Amino acid sequence: MGTTSAAECLHQFVEETDWYNGIVLDALVPGGSWKRFPRPIQSWLRNYIGGTALYLVSGFLWCFYIYYLKRNVYIPKDSIPSNKAMLLQIIVAMKAMPWYCMLPTLSEYMVENGWTRCFSSIGEIGWPAYIVYQTIYLLIVEFGIYWMHRELHDIKPLYKYLHATHHIYNKQNTLSPFAGLAFHPLDGILQAVPHVIALFLVPSHFRTHILLLFCEAVWTANIHDCIHGKIWPVMGAGYHTIHHTTYRHNYGHYTVWMDQIFGTLRDPEEELEKAD
């Protein structure tokens, strides 16, 4: 790619993030005064507002559906977490949210300055190449999150000072969708870092990267609701609930494959058979 083309590509990234900023910030900061802020501050503010709204809205809707509209359908009454437990999870997540939002802000800054292998439009490479690159991206993320999560358990100081904050929720009646982001801030950032590392290793579609970072809030809510979806090879809540009770199994993120490869998989179906 020539110098001019590279400059045009970087300009497209800036235009795209300006568009995202406008959607969120124009509605909340009157008169476009947010445009006077430095670009990293604009991005952080938009990420903070968007991330907080996504966490709270998706969490409340999810909890309302499974605990009230479908009470005793998915979760037995004695396994529903108390309102106090969920409130404490929200408080932990809200304390961490300003720090979480620094990671996508940093990734946007690196993309806008041309430090990554991002491209702005799928049309630049075509759909077949996009699918191949996105598959590699997701494999890097899956591998990276598995080992990051596992080391947060295996390295005792990391567990004691970081990951233990999340593992106080170790029973079905203490887990809820709101527990999905209830981490020590550094713990949550470390587990999302593979998304950023992938930008340097494989050509990545910028918009898909941003979408996946924000989908993490929904995904982590899903795997903490204790409802076993039975969709192979998805690492759903049935698997993750076992992780919260044994501490030594099911470190994977989206799929069961890494746990299968590295010998840490524990199947909820087998656990149900043992219980019977």
PDB file of C-alpha atoms in Angstrom:
ATOM      1  CA  MET A   1       0.000   0.000   0.000  1.00  0.00           C
ATOM      2  CA  GLY A   2       1.433   3.405  -0.973  1.00  0.00           C
ATOM      3  CA  THR A   3       1.879   6.350   1.359  1.00  0.00           C
ATOM      4  CA  THR A   4      -1.230   8.123   0.060  1.00  0.00           C
ATOM      5  CA  SER A   5      -3.355   5.000   0.395  1.00  0.00           C
ATOM      6  CA  ALA A   6      -2.069   4.458   3.930  1.00  0.00           C
ATOM      7  CA  ALA A   7      -2.926   8.044   4.851  1.00  0.00           C
ATOM      8  CA  GLU A   8      -6.406   7.658   3.380  1.00  0.00           C
ATOM      9  CA  CYS A   9      -6.904   4.444   5.344  1.00  0.00           C
ATOM     10  CA  LEU A  10      -5.916   6.135   8.619  1.00  0.00           C
ATOM     11  CA  HIS A  11      -8.275   9.003   7.809  1.00  0.00           C
ATOM     12  CA  GLN A  12     -11.099   6.471   7.388  1.00  0.00           C
ATOM     13  CA  PHE A  13     -10.396   5.133  10.902  1.00  0.00           C
ATOM     14  CA  VAL A  14     -10.591   8.667  12.313  1.00  0.00           C
ATOM     15  CA  GLU A  15     -13.851   9.329  10.468  1.00  0.00           C
ATOM     16  CA  GLU A  16     -15.294   6.081  11.783  1.00  0.00           C
ATOM     17  CA  THR A  17     -14.454   6.815  15.423  1.00  0.00           C
ATOM     18  CA  ASP A  18     -15.789  10.362  14.963  1.00  0.00           C
ATOM     19  CA  TRP A  19     -19.043   8.815  13.790  1.00  0.00           C
ATOM     20  CA  TYR A  20     -19.210   6.550  16.869  1.00  0.00           C
ATOM     21  CA  ASN A  21     -18.448   9.531  19.112  1.00  0.00           C
ATOM     22  CA  GLY A  22     -21.184  11.577  17.482  1.00  0.00           C
ATOM     23  CA  ILE A  23     -23.819   8.866  17.990  1.00  0.00           C
ATOM     24  CA  VAL A  24     -23.163   8.659  21.732  1.00  0.00           C
ATOM     25  CA  LEU A  25     -21.810  12.046  22.762  1.00  0.00           C
ATOM     26  CA  ASP A  26     -24.050  14.359  20.726  1.00  0.00           C
ATOM     27  CA  ALA A  27     -27.025  12.956  22.635  1.00  0.00           C
ATOM     28  CA  LEU A  28     -25.463  13.655  26.030  1.00  0.00           C
ATOM     29  CA  VAL A  29     -23.033  16.568  25.692  1.00  0.00           C
ATOM     30  CA  PRO A  30     -24.905  19.620  24.355  1.00  0.00           C
ATOM     31  CA  GLY A  31     -23.649  21.816  21.538  1.00  0.00           C
ATOM     32  CA  GLY A  32     -20.909  19.469  20.375  1.00  0.00           C
ATOM     33  CA  SER A  33     -18.627  20.742  23.134  1.00  0.00           C
ATOM     34  CA  TRP A  34     -17.128  17.233  23.403  1.00  0.00           C
ATOM     35  CA  LYS A  35     -15.261  17.933  20.149  1.00  0.00           C
ATOM     36  CA  ARG A  36     -12.903  20.234  22.084  1.00  0.00           C
ATOM     37  CA  PHE A  37     -11.662  17.290  24.149  1.00  0.00           C
ATOM     38  CA  PRO A  38      -8.489  15.456  23.046  1.00  0.00           C
ATOM     39  CA  ARG A  39      -9.318  12.455  20.860  1.00  0.00           C
ATOM     40  CA  PRO A  40      -8.406   9.838  23.521  1.00  0.00           C
ATOM     41  CA  ILE A  41     -10.754  11.568  25.991  1.00  0.00           C
ATOM     42  CA  GLN A  42     -13.550  11.558  23.417  1.00  0.00           C
ATOM     43  CA  SER A  43     -13.053   7.839  22.808  1.00  0.00           C
ATOM     44  CA  TRP A  44     -12.838   7.000  26.501  1.00  0.00           C
ATOM     45  CA  LEU A  45     -15.985   8.985  27.313  1.00  0.00           C
ATOM     46  CA  ARG A  46     -17.941   7.306  24.529  1.00  0.00           C
ATOM     47  CA  ASN A  47     -16.666   3.867  25.550  1.00  0.00           C
ATOM     48  CA  TYR A  48     -17.547   4.537  29.186  1.00  0.00           C
ATOM     49  CA  ILE A  49     -21.081   5.702  28.417  1.00  0.00           C
ATOM     50  CA  GLY A  50     -21.696   2.936  25.886  1.00  0.00           C
ATOM     51  CA  GLY A  51     -20.140   0.205  28.029  1.00  0.00           C
ATOM     52  CA  THR A  52     -22.056   1.241  31.145  1.00  0.00           C
ATOM     53  CA  ALA A  53     -25.357   1.426  29.268  1.00  0.00           C
ATOM     54  CA  LEU A  54     -24.792  -1.965  27.623  1.00  0.00           C
ATOM     55  CA  TYR A  55     -23.853  -3.626  30.923  1.00  0.00           C
ATOM     56  CA  LEU A  56     -26.767  -2.222  32.896  1.00  0.00           C
ATOM     57  CA  VAL A  57     -29.476  -2.533  30.240  1.00  0.00           C
ATOM     58  CA  SER A  58     -28.523  -6.058  29.132  1.00  0.00           C
ATOM     59  CA  GLY A  59     -28.090  -7.170  32.756  1.00  0.00           C
ATOM     60  CA  PHE A  60     -31.430  -5.796  33.929  1.00  0.00           C
ATOM     61  CA  LEU A  61     -33.325  -7.205  30.948  1.00  0.00           C
ATOM     62  CA  TRP A  62     -31.638 -10.595  31.315  1.00  0.00           C
ATOM     63  CA  CYS A  63     -32.329 -10.795  35.044  1.00  0.00           C
ATOM     64  CA  PHE A  64     -35.917  -9.638  34.625  1.00  0.00           C
ATOM     65  CA  TYR A  65     -36.530 -12.349  32.033  1.00  0.00           C
ATOM     66  CA  ILE A  66     -34.922 -15.336  33.787  1.00  0.00           C
ATOM     67  CA  TYR A  67     -35.702 -14.439  37.420  1.00  0.00           C
ATOM     68  CA  TYR A  68     -39.186 -12.900  37.090  1.00  0.00           C
ATOM     69  CA  LEU A  69     -40.889 -13.563  33.754  1.00  0.00           C
ATOM     70  CA  LYS A  70     -39.569 -17.145  33.697  1.00  0.00           C
ATOM     71  CA  ARG A  71     -39.306 -17.663  37.445  1.00  0.00           C
ATOM     72  CA  ASN A  72     -38.609 -21.323  38.313  1.00  0.00           C
ATOM     73  CA  VAL A  73     -38.392 -22.214  34.605  1.00  0.00           C
ATOM     74  CA  TYR A  74     -34.649 -21.822  34.072  1.00  0.00           C
ATOM     75  CA  ILE A  75     -33.441 -21.295  37.636  1.00  0.00           C
ATOM     76  CA  PRO A  76     -34.913 -22.959  40.771  1.00  0.00           C
ATOM     77  CA  LYS A  77     -36.302 -20.445  43.247  1.00  0.00           C
ATOM     78  CA  ASP A  78     -33.662 -21.260  45.886  1.00  0.00           C
ATOM     79  CA  SER A  79     -30.872 -20.652  43.334  1.00  0.00           C
ATOM     80  CA  ILE A  80     -31.904 -17.111  42.382  1.00  0.00           C
ATOM     81  CA  PRO A  81     -29.367 -14.614  43.752  1.00  0.00           C
ATOM     82  CA  SER A  82     -30.597 -11.972  46.148  1.00  0.00           C
ATOM     83  CA  ASN A  83     -31.061  -8.368  45.071  1.00  0.00           C
ATOM     84  CA  LYS A  84     -28.290  -7.449  47.523  1.00  0.00           C
ATOM     85  CA  ALA A  85     -25.864  -9.876  45.853  1.00  0.00           C
ATOM     86  CA  MET A  86     -26.643  -8.457  42.407  1.00  0.00           C
ATOM     87  CA  LEU A  87     -26.289  -4.882  43.675  1.00  0.00           C
ATOM     88  CA  LEU A  88     -22.847  -5.681  45.078  1.00  0.00           C
ATOM     89  CA  GLN A  89     -21.836  -7.136  41.694  1.00  0.00           C
ATOM     90  CA  ILE A  90     -23.015  -3.967  39.956  1.00  0.00           C
ATOM     91  CA  ILE A  91     -20.975  -1.837  42.389  1.00  0.00           C
ATOM     92  CA  VAL A  92     -17.808  -3.870  41.706  1.00  0.00           C
ATOM     93  CA  ALA A  93     -18.352  -3.620  37.948  1.00  0.00           C
ATOM     94  CA  MET A  94     -19.059   0.114  38.053  1.00  0.00           C
ATOM     95  CA  LYS A  95     -15.867   0.763  40.007  1.00  0.00           C
ATOM     96  CA  ALA A  96     -13.929  -1.118  37.342  1.00  0.00           C
ATOM     97  CA  MET A  97     -15.733   0.284  34.277  1.00  0.00           C
ATOM     98  CA  PRO A  98     -13.653   3.501  33.946  1.00  0.00           C
ATOM     99  CA  TRP A  99     -10.528   1.335  33.828  1.00  0.00           C
ATOM    100  CA  TYR A 100     -12.009  -1.252  31.457  1.00  0.00           C
ATOM    101  CA  CYS A 101     -12.743   1.515  28.955  1.00  0.00           C
ATOM    102  CA  MET A 102      -9.097   2.448  28.725  1.00  0.00           C
ATOM    103  CA  LEU A 103      -8.362  -0.703  26.685  1.00  0.00           C
ATOM    104  CA  PRO A 104     -10.645   0.025  23.697  1.00  0.00           C
ATOM    105  CA  THR A 105      -9.529   3.657  23.916  1.00  0.00           C
ATOM    106  CA  LEU A 106      -5.908   2.516  23.612  1.00  0.00           C
ATOM    107  CA  SER A 107      -6.678   0.135  20.762  1.00  0.00           C
ATOM    108  CA  GLU A 108      -8.464   2.928  18.851  1.00  0.00           C
ATOM    109  CA  TYR A 109      -5.486   5.243  19.371  1.00  0.00           C
ATOM    110  CA  MET A 110      -3.100   2.604  17.998  1.00  0.00           C
ATOM    111  CA  VAL A 111      -5.357   1.886  15.036  1.00  0.00           C
ATOM    112  CA  GLU A 112      -5.749   5.583  14.163  1.00  0.00           C
ATOM    113  CA  ASN A 113      -1.960   5.993  14.236  1.00  0.00           C
ATOM    114  CA  GLY A 114      -1.314   3.037  11.948  1.00  0.00           C
ATOM    115  CA  TRP A 115       0.416   0.820  14.481  1.00  0.00           C
ATOM    116  CA  THR A 116      -1.793  -2.233  13.896  1.00  0.00           C
ATOM    117  CA  ARG A 117      -2.777  -4.405  10.937  1.00  0.00           C
ATOM    118  CA  CYS A 118      -6.356  -3.111  10.895  1.00  0.00           C
ATOM    119  CA  PHE A 119      -8.287  -2.348   7.729  1.00  0.00           C
ATOM    120  CA  SER A 120     -11.366  -0.148   7.620  1.00  0.00           C
ATOM    121  CA  SER A 121     -13.549  -1.818   4.988  1.00  0.00           C
ATOM    122  CA  ILE A 122     -14.210  -5.461   4.122  1.00  0.00           C
ATOM    123  CA  GLY A 123     -14.256  -4.333   0.488  1.00  0.00           C
ATOM    124  CA  GLU A 124     -10.493  -3.734   0.717  1.00  0.00           C
ATOM    125  CA  ILE A 125      -9.803  -7.472   0.985  1.00  0.00           C
ATOM    126  CA  GLY A 126     -13.065  -9.233   0.058  1.00  0.00           C
ATOM    127  CA  TRP A 127     -15.334 -11.521   2.073  1.00  0.00           C
ATOM    128  CA  PRO A 128     -13.318 -14.781   1.712  1.00  0.00           C
ATOM    129  CA  ALA A 129     -10.168 -13.141   3.135  1.00  0.00           C
ATOM    130  CA  TYR A 130     -12.228 -11.405   5.833  1.00  0.00           C
ATOM    131  CA  ILE A 131     -13.685 -14.733   6.991  1.00  0.00           C
ATOM    132  CA  VAL A 132     -10.227 -16.350   7.086  1.00  0.00           C
ATOM    133  CA  TYR A 133      -8.665 -13.441   8.987  1.00  0.00           C
ATOM    134  CA  GLN A 134     -11.577 -13.213  11.404  1.00  0.00           C
ATOM    135  CA  THR A 135     -11.344 -16.924  12.123  1.00  0.00           C
ATOM    136  CA  ILE A 136      -7.631 -16.555  12.915  1.00  0.00           C
ATOM    137  CA  TYR A 137      -8.407 -13.499  15.071  1.00  0.00           C
ATOM    138  CA  LEU A 138     -10.959 -15.471  17.098  1.00  0.00           C
ATOM    139  CA  LEU A 139      -8.554 -18.400  17.511  1.00  0.00           C
ATOM    140  CA  ILE A 140      -5.894 -16.011  18.852  1.00  0.00           C
ATOM    141  CA  VAL A 141      -8.437 -14.510  21.243  1.00  0.00           C
ATOM    142  CA  GLU A 142      -9.667 -17.929  22.387  1.00  0.00           C
ATOM    143  CA  PHE A 143      -6.120 -19.205  22.980  1.00  0.00           C
ATOM    144  CA  GLY A 144      -5.030 -15.971  24.675  1.00  0.00           C
ATOM    145  CA  ILE A 145      -8.020 -15.695  27.015  1.00  0.00           C
ATOM    146  CA  TYR A 146      -7.769 -19.381  27.964  1.00  0.00           C
ATOM    147  CA  TRP A 147      -4.148 -19.033  29.068  1.00  0.00           C
ATOM    148  CA  MET A 148      -4.608 -15.618  30.632  1.00  0.00           C
ATOM    149  CA  HIS A 149      -7.536 -16.947  32.658  1.00  0.00           C
ATOM    150  CA  ARG A 150      -5.674 -20.108  33.600  1.00  0.00           C
ATOM    151  CA  GLU A 151      -2.586 -18.214  34.755  1.00  0.00           C
ATOM    152  CA  LEU A 152      -4.789 -15.932  36.862  1.00  0.00           C
ATOM    153  CA  HIS A 153      -5.627 -19.126  38.759  1.00  0.00           C
ATOM    154  CA  ASP A 154      -2.240 -20.880  38.644  1.00  0.00           C
ATOM    155  CA  ILE A 155      -0.048 -17.915  39.659  1.00  0.00           C
ATOM    156  CA  LYS A 156      -1.024 -17.517  43.293  1.00  0.00           C
ATOM    157  CA  PRO A 157      -0.351 -13.755  43.725  1.00  0.00           C
ATOM    158  CA  LEU A 158      -2.416 -13.009  40.603  1.00  0.00           C
ATOM    159  CA  TYR A 159      -5.277 -15.058  41.980  1.00  0.00           C
ATOM    160  CA  LYS A 160      -5.031 -13.616  45.482  1.00  0.00           C
ATOM    161  CA  TYR A 161      -4.800  -9.954  44.528  1.00  0.00           C
ATOM    162  CA  LEU A 162      -6.767  -9.897  41.249  1.00  0.00           C
ATOM    163  CA  HIS A 163      -8.936 -12.861  40.282  1.00  0.00           C
ATOM    164  CA  ALA A 164     -10.229 -13.747  43.756  1.00  0.00           C
ATOM    165  CA  THR A 165     -12.424 -10.630  43.574  1.00  0.00           C
ATOM    166  CA  HIS A 166     -14.476 -12.382  40.905  1.00  0.00           C
ATOM    167  CA  HIS A 167     -14.475 -15.803  42.545  1.00  0.00           C
ATOM    168  CA  ILE A 168     -16.294 -14.745  45.675  1.00  0.00           C
ATOM    169  CA  TYR A 169     -19.279 -15.681  43.491  1.00  0.00           C
ATOM    170  CA  ASN A 170     -18.798 -19.440  43.792  1.00  0.00           C
ATOM    171  CA  LYS A 171     -22.298 -20.871  44.109  1.00  0.00           C
ATOM    172  CA  GLN A 172     -25.314 -20.858  41.826  1.00  0.00           C
ATOM    173  CA  ASN A 173     -27.255 -18.565  44.146  1.00  0.00           C
ATOM    174  CA  THR A 174     -24.441 -15.988  44.094  1.00  0.00           C
ATOM    175  CA  LEU A 175     -23.941 -15.920  40.319  1.00  0.00           C
ATOM    176  CA  SER A 176     -25.965 -13.633  38.072  1.00  0.00           C
ATOM    177  CA  PRO A 177     -25.540 -11.869  34.716  1.00  0.00           C
ATOM    178  CA  PHE A 178     -24.228  -8.863  36.664  1.00  0.00           C
ATOM    179  CA  ALA A 179     -21.271 -10.957  37.843  1.00  0.00           C
ATOM    180  CA  GLY A 180     -20.017 -10.989  34.253  1.00  0.00           C
ATOM    181  CA  LEU A 181     -18.028  -7.760  34.675  1.00  0.00           C
ATOM    182  CA  ALA A 182     -17.541  -7.880  38.452  1.00  0.00           C
ATOM    183  CA  PHE A 183     -13.741  -8.117  38.353  1.00  0.00           C
ATOM    184  CA  HIS A 184     -10.757  -6.314  39.740  1.00  0.00           C
ATOM    185  CA  PRO A 185     -10.084  -3.718  36.985  1.00  0.00           C
ATOM    186  CA  LEU A 186      -6.677  -5.142  36.047  1.00  0.00           C
ATOM    187  CA  ASP A 187      -8.099  -8.662  35.912  1.00  0.00           C
ATOM    188  CA  GLY A 188     -10.806  -7.597  33.466  1.00  0.00           C
ATOM    189  CA  ILE A 189      -8.288  -5.739  31.295  1.00  0.00           C
ATOM    190  CA  LEU A 190      -5.838  -8.656  31.219  1.00  0.00           C
ATOM    191  CA  GLN A 191      -8.537 -11.043  30.043  1.00  0.00           C
ATOM    192  CA  ALA A 192      -9.470  -8.676  27.194  1.00  0.00           C
ATOM    193  CA  VAL A 193      -5.869  -7.968  26.118  1.00  0.00           C
ATOM    194  CA  PRO A 194      -5.817 -10.853  23.564  1.00  0.00           C
ATOM    195  CA  HIS A 195      -8.313  -8.841  21.489  1.00  0.00           C
ATOM    196  CA  VAL A 196      -5.702  -6.082  21.183  1.00  0.00           C
ATOM    197  CA  ILE A 197      -2.733  -8.413  20.668  1.00  0.00           C
ATOM    198  CA  ALA A 198      -4.586  -9.962  17.720  1.00  0.00           C
ATOM    199  CA  LEU A 199      -4.608  -6.564  15.957  1.00  0.00           C
ATOM    200  CA  PHE A 200      -0.814  -6.794  15.607  1.00  0.00           C
ATOM    201  CA  LEU A 201      -0.764 -10.424  14.438  1.00  0.00           C
ATOM    202  CA  VAL A 202      -3.492 -10.689  11.807  1.00  0.00           C
ATOM    203  CA  PRO A 203      -5.250  -8.213   9.476  1.00  0.00           C
ATOM    204  CA  SER A 204      -8.360  -7.202  11.406  1.00  0.00           C
ATOM    205  CA  HIS A 205     -11.529  -5.343  10.505  1.00  0.00           C
ATOM    206  CA  PHE A 206     -11.691  -2.358  12.851  1.00  0.00           C
ATOM    207  CA  ARG A 207     -15.472  -2.254  13.211  1.00  0.00           C
ATOM    208  CA  THR A 208     -15.633  -5.974  13.960  1.00  0.00           C
ATOM    209  CA  HIS A 209     -12.931  -5.540  16.612  1.00  0.00           C
ATOM    210  CA  ILE A 210     -14.900  -2.769  18.342  1.00  0.00           C
ATOM    211  CA  LEU A 211     -18.119  -4.795  18.107  1.00  0.00           C
ATOM    212  CA  LEU A 212     -16.467  -7.859  19.651  1.00  0.00           C
ATOM    213  CA  LEU A 213     -15.055  -5.828  22.547  1.00  0.00           C
ATOM    214  CA  PHE A 214     -18.519  -4.550  23.416  1.00  0.00           C
ATOM    215  CA  CYS A 215     -20.116  -7.956  22.850  1.00  0.00           C
ATOM    216  CA  GLU A 216     -17.895  -9.175  25.694  1.00  0.00           C
ATOM    217  CA  ALA A 217     -20.294  -7.443  28.110  1.00  0.00           C
ATOM    218  CA  VAL A 218     -23.213  -9.476  26.746  1.00  0.00           C
ATOM    219  CA  TRP A 219     -21.237 -12.700  26.494  1.00  0.00           C
ATOM    220  CA  THR A 220     -19.935 -12.547  30.049  1.00  0.00           C
ATOM    221  CA  ALA A 221     -23.480 -11.869  31.265  1.00  0.00           C
ATOM    222  CA  ASN A 222     -24.599 -15.002  29.427  1.00  0.00           C
ATOM    223  CA  ILE A 223     -21.989 -17.337  30.926  1.00  0.00           C
ATOM    224  CA  HIS A 224     -22.809 -16.219  34.463  1.00  0.00           C
ATOM    225  CA  ASP A 225     -26.561 -16.861  34.349  1.00  0.00           C
ATOM    226  CA  CYS A 226     -26.168 -20.577  35.315  1.00  0.00           C
ATOM    227  CA  ILE A 227     -28.427 -21.746  32.451  1.00  0.00           C
ATOM    228  CA  HIS A 228     -26.896 -24.690  30.584  1.00  0.00           C
ATOM    229  CA  GLY A 229     -27.630 -24.061  26.895  1.00  0.00           C
ATOM    230  CA  LYS A 230     -26.326 -27.422  25.580  1.00  0.00           C
ATOM    231  CA  ILE A 231     -25.002 -25.947  22.331  1.00  0.00           C
ATOM    232  CA  TRP A 232     -21.744 -27.683  21.386  1.00  0.00           C
ATOM    233  CA  PRO A 233     -18.974 -26.410  21.200  1.00  0.00           C
ATOM    234  CA  VAL A 234     -20.090 -23.242  22.997  1.00  0.00           C
ATOM    235  CA  MET A 235     -18.551 -22.664  26.444  1.00  0.00           C
ATOM    236  CA  GLY A 236     -21.878 -21.683  27.935  1.00  0.00           C
ATOM    237  CA  ALA A 237     -23.049 -21.016  31.468  1.00  0.00           C
ATOM    238  CA  GLY A 238     -23.275 -24.713  32.373  1.00  0.00           C
ATOM    239  CA  TYR A 239     -19.530 -25.044  31.859  1.00  0.00           C
ATOM    240  CA  HIS A 240     -18.694 -21.743  33.482  1.00  0.00           C
ATOM    241  CA  THR A 241     -20.759 -22.483  36.577  1.00  0.00           C
ATOM    242  CA  ILE A 242     -18.556 -25.565  37.087  1.00  0.00           C
ATOM    243  CA  HIS A 243     -15.527 -23.278  36.776  1.00  0.00           C
ATOM    244  CA  HIS A 244     -16.849 -21.140  39.617  1.00  0.00           C
ATOM    245  CA  THR A 245     -17.350 -24.166  41.861  1.00  0.00           C
ATOM    246  CA  THR A 246     -14.193 -26.216  41.124  1.00  0.00           C
ATOM    247  CA  TYR A 247     -11.762 -23.383  40.210  1.00  0.00           C
ATOM    248  CA  ARG A 248      -9.691 -25.833  38.096  1.00  0.00           C
ATOM    249  CA  HIS A 249     -11.812 -26.484  35.003  1.00  0.00           C
ATOM    250  CA  ASN A 250     -13.400 -24.757  32.000  1.00  0.00           C
ATOM    251  CA  TYR A 251     -11.129 -21.733  31.580  1.00  0.00           C
ATOM    252  CA  GLY A 252     -12.218 -21.226  27.953  1.00  0.00           C
ATOM    253  CA  HIS A 253     -14.132 -18.251  26.667  1.00  0.00           C
ATOM    254  CA  TYR A 254     -16.295 -18.865  23.606  1.00  0.00           C
ATOM    255  CA  THR A 255     -15.750 -22.598  23.048  1.00  0.00           C
ATOM    256  CA  VAL A 256     -14.761 -25.797  24.871  1.00  0.00           C
ATOM    257  CA  TRP A 257     -11.901 -26.508  22.453  1.00  0.00           C
ATOM    258  CA  MET A 258      -8.995 -25.073  24.445  1.00  0.00           C
ATOM    259  CA  ASP A 259     -10.087 -26.956  27.558  1.00  0.00           C
ATOM    260  CA  GLN A 260     -10.353 -30.129  25.494  1.00  0.00           C
ATOM    261  CA  ILE A 261      -6.873 -29.631  24.043  1.00  0.00           C
ATOM    262  CA  PHE A 262      -5.202 -28.816  27.371  1.00  0.00           C
ATOM    263  CA  GLY A 263      -7.086 -31.316  29.539  1.00  0.00           C
ATOM    264  CA  THR A 264      -9.159 -28.981  31.727  1.00  0.00           C
ATOM    265  CA  LEU A 265     -12.646 -29.627  30.377  1.00  0.00           C
ATOM    266  CA  ARG A 266     -15.404 -30.755  32.719  1.00  0.00           C
ATOM    267  CA  ASP A 267     -18.746 -31.432  31.039  1.00  0.00           C
ATOM    268  CA  PRO A 268     -21.944 -30.365  32.862  1.00  0.00           C
ATOM    269  CA  GLU A 269     -23.808 -33.305  31.303  1.00  0.00           C
ATOM    270  CA  GLU A 270     -21.408 -35.712  33.018  1.00  0.00           C
ATOM    271  CA  GLU A 271     -21.904 -33.837  36.281  1.00  0.00           C
ATOM    272  CA  LEU A 272     -25.680 -34.282  35.990  1.00  0.00           C
ATOM    273  CA  GLU A 273     -25.244 -38.022  35.335  1.00  0.00           C
ATOM    274  CA  LYS A 274     -23.067 -38.365  38.452  1.00  0.00           C
ATOM    275  CA  ALA A 275     -25.674 -36.500  40.493  1.00  0.00           C
ATOM    276  CA  ASP A 276     -28.373 -38.914  39.322  1.00  0.00           C
TER     277      ASP A 276
END
